[in-house]
Amino acid sequence: MNWDRAKEKMLADAAAEARKRAYAPYSGFSVGAALLTEQGKIYTGCNVENAAFTPGCCAERTAFFKAVSEGEHDFAGIAIVGGKTGEEPSAICPPCGVCRQVMQEFCDPQTFRIILPSGSEKWEVYTLAELLPLGFGGQGKI
């Protein structure tokens, strides 16, 4: 996939839009994710909390599971936007360890891009390998 600033911005904007649908009454921390396939399709997700906590799901995993459930298995990158509900994010929101492990299952760690906005015009970009060095698995990729 050819990446440029416009493509990163498009994905960051889609993640910010998905964040508006987050269900976060317990933590007050809303997260949106936009996952880009190698074919150019975007799958979005938001965090969904639960009073019992563990049944909840992160935005990143929501996007991945939605895409995989529709037959997608080739991913190019993801943008993740998070912060206190009702406020514009001012810091990056990196994926948790569980989400990084899900990414490892379906993505090439050397090429999969993780875009972390800290505002509408500012973001950092990492590969999965940078955020999950010595990641486990993924060799049995579908």
Short mmCIF file of C-alpha atoms in Angstrom, two decimals:
data_model
loop_
_atom_site.label_atom_id
_atom_site.label_comp_id
_atom_site.label_asym_id
_atom_site.label_seq_id
_atom_site.Cartn_x
_atom_site.Cartn_y
_atom_site.Cartn_z
CA MET A 1 0.00 0.00 0.00
CA ASN A 2 1.26 3.46 -0.85
CA TRP A 3 0.93 5.78 2.13
CA ASP A 4 0.84 9.57 2.15
CA ARG A 5 -0.30 12.25 4.55
CA ALA A 6 -3.73 12.49 2.89
CA LYS A 7 -4.41 8.77 3.39
CA GLU A 8 -3.28 8.96 7.03
CA LYS A 9 -5.53 12.00 7.58
CA MET A 10 -8.52 10.23 5.98
CA LEU A 11 -8.06 7.28 8.34
CA ALA A 12 -7.55 9.55 11.36
CA ASP A 13 -10.77 11.43 10.52
CA ALA A 14 -12.69 8.14 10.19
CA ALA A 15 -11.41 7.06 13.62
CA ALA A 16 -12.45 10.39 15.15
CA GLU A 17 -15.93 9.94 13.68
CA ALA A 18 -16.17 6.36 15.02
CA ARG A 19 -15.19 7.67 18.48
CA LYS A 20 -18.49 9.59 18.60
CA ARG A 21 -20.33 6.25 18.80
CA ALA A 22 -18.33 4.91 21.78
CA TYR A 23 -20.25 3.54 24.74
CA ALA A 24 -18.09 4.46 27.72
CA PRO A 25 -20.33 5.27 30.71
CA TYR A 26 -17.92 3.73 33.24
CA SER A 27 -14.47 4.98 32.24
CA GLY A 28 -15.53 8.17 30.47
CA PHE A 29 -12.79 7.40 27.92
CA SER A 30 -14.07 7.16 24.34
CA VAL A 31 -12.03 5.51 21.60
CA GLY A 32 -12.61 5.19 17.87
CA ALA A 33 -10.64 3.13 15.36
CA ALA A 34 -10.57 3.00 11.56
CA LEU A 35 -9.00 -0.09 10.00
CA LEU A 36 -7.88 0.04 6.36
CA THR A 37 -7.72 -3.13 4.26
CA GLU A 38 -5.14 -3.65 1.53
CA GLN A 39 -8.01 -3.25 -0.94
CA GLY A 40 -8.86 0.22 0.43
CA LYS A 41 -12.01 -0.58 2.45
CA ILE A 42 -12.38 0.97 5.90
CA TYR A 43 -13.91 -0.79 8.89
CA THR A 44 -14.59 1.33 11.97
CA GLY A 45 -15.05 0.44 15.60
CA CYS A 46 -15.57 2.09 18.95
CA ASN A 47 -15.06 0.91 22.50
CA VAL A 48 -18.10 -0.72 24.09
CA GLU A 49 -18.02 -0.98 27.88
CA ASN A 50 -20.01 -3.17 30.24
CA ALA A 51 -20.79 -2.84 33.95
CA ALA A 52 -18.90 -6.11 34.53
CA PHE A 53 -15.85 -4.62 32.72
CA THR A 54 -14.35 -7.76 31.11
CA PRO A 55 -17.20 -8.26 28.59
CA GLY A 56 -16.32 -4.88 27.05
CA CYS A 57 -14.36 -4.56 23.81
CA CYS A 58 -11.79 -2.05 22.60
CA ALA A 59 -12.39 -0.02 19.44
CA GLU A 60 -9.50 -1.66 17.62
CA ARG A 61 -10.75 -5.19 18.24
CA THR A 62 -14.28 -4.15 17.30
CA ALA A 63 -12.98 -2.96 13.91
CA PHE A 64 -10.86 -6.09 13.38
CA PHE A 65 -13.61 -8.49 14.37
CA LYS A 66 -16.12 -6.67 12.15
CA ALA A 67 -13.74 -6.91 9.18
CA VAL A 68 -12.76 -10.54 9.78
CA SER A 69 -16.41 -11.53 10.24
CA GLU A 70 -17.02 -10.14 6.74
CA GLY A 71 -14.16 -12.14 5.22
CA GLU A 72 -11.33 -9.60 5.29
CA HIS A 73 -7.86 -10.79 6.25
CA ASP A 74 -5.42 -8.37 4.57
CA PHE A 75 -4.88 -5.12 6.45
CA ALA A 76 -2.70 -2.09 5.73
CA GLY A 77 -3.14 0.14 8.77
CA ILE A 78 -5.31 1.47 11.56
CA ALA A 79 -5.88 4.88 13.12
CA ILE A 80 -6.84 5.10 16.79
CA VAL A 81 -8.26 8.22 18.46
CA GLY A 82 -9.09 8.31 22.16
CA GLY A 83 -9.55 10.59 25.10
CA LYS A 84 -11.93 11.78 27.76
CA THR A 85 -15.51 11.63 26.56
CA GLY A 86 -16.80 15.02 25.44
CA GLU A 87 -13.33 16.51 24.94
CA GLU A 88 -11.11 16.71 21.88
CA PRO A 89 -8.15 14.34 22.23
CA SER A 90 -4.84 16.09 22.89
CA ALA A 91 -2.58 13.07 23.35
CA ILE A 92 -2.01 9.85 21.43
CA CYS A 93 -3.97 6.75 22.41
CA PRO A 94 -1.82 3.71 21.65
CA PRO A 95 -3.48 0.29 21.46
CA CYS A 96 -3.51 -1.93 24.55
CA GLY A 97 -1.52 -5.16 24.63
CA VAL A 98 -4.54 -7.33 23.80
CA CYS A 99 -5.29 -5.24 20.70
CA ARG A 100 -1.65 -5.40 19.63
CA GLN A 101 -1.84 -9.20 19.88
CA VAL A 102 -4.97 -9.23 17.66
CA MET A 103 -3.11 -7.09 15.14
CA GLN A 104 -0.21 -9.56 15.26
CA GLU A 105 -2.59 -12.36 14.30
CA PHE A 106 -3.74 -10.68 11.08
CA CYS A 107 -1.05 -8.21 10.04
CA ASP A 108 2.52 -8.09 8.80
CA PRO A 109 4.33 -6.47 11.75
CA GLN A 110 6.91 -4.85 9.46
CA THR A 111 4.41 -3.06 7.19
CA PHE A 112 1.18 -2.62 9.17
CA ARG A 113 0.89 1.06 10.13
CA ILE A 114 -0.61 2.34 13.37
CA ILE A 115 -1.61 6.01 13.14
CA LEU A 116 -2.02 7.77 16.49
CA PRO A 117 -3.50 11.27 16.20
CA SER A 118 -3.11 13.81 19.00
CA GLY A 119 -5.23 16.40 17.23
CA SER A 120 -6.88 16.85 13.86
CA GLU A 121 -3.65 17.83 12.08
CA LYS A 122 -1.00 16.06 14.18
CA TRP A 123 -0.23 12.35 14.54
CA GLU A 124 2.50 9.79 15.05
CA VAL A 125 2.94 6.68 12.90
CA TYR A 126 4.41 3.37 14.01
CA THR A 127 4.67 -0.13 12.61
CA LEU A 128 3.25 -3.00 14.62
CA ALA A 129 6.82 -4.33 15.03
CA GLU A 130 7.76 -1.08 16.80
CA LEU A 131 4.83 -1.33 19.22
CA LEU A 132 5.02 -5.11 19.72
CA PRO A 133 8.64 -6.21 19.46
CA LEU A 134 9.08 -9.99 19.53
CA GLY A 135 5.32 -10.42 19.01
CA PHE A 136 3.89 -13.91 19.41
CA GLY A 137 2.28 -15.79 16.52
CA GLY A 138 0.75 -14.59 13.32
CA GLN A 139 2.55 -17.22 11.28
CA GLY A 140 -0.72 -19.16 10.93
CA LYS A 141 -2.38 -16.17 9.29
CA ILE A 142 -5.52 -17.04 7.35
#
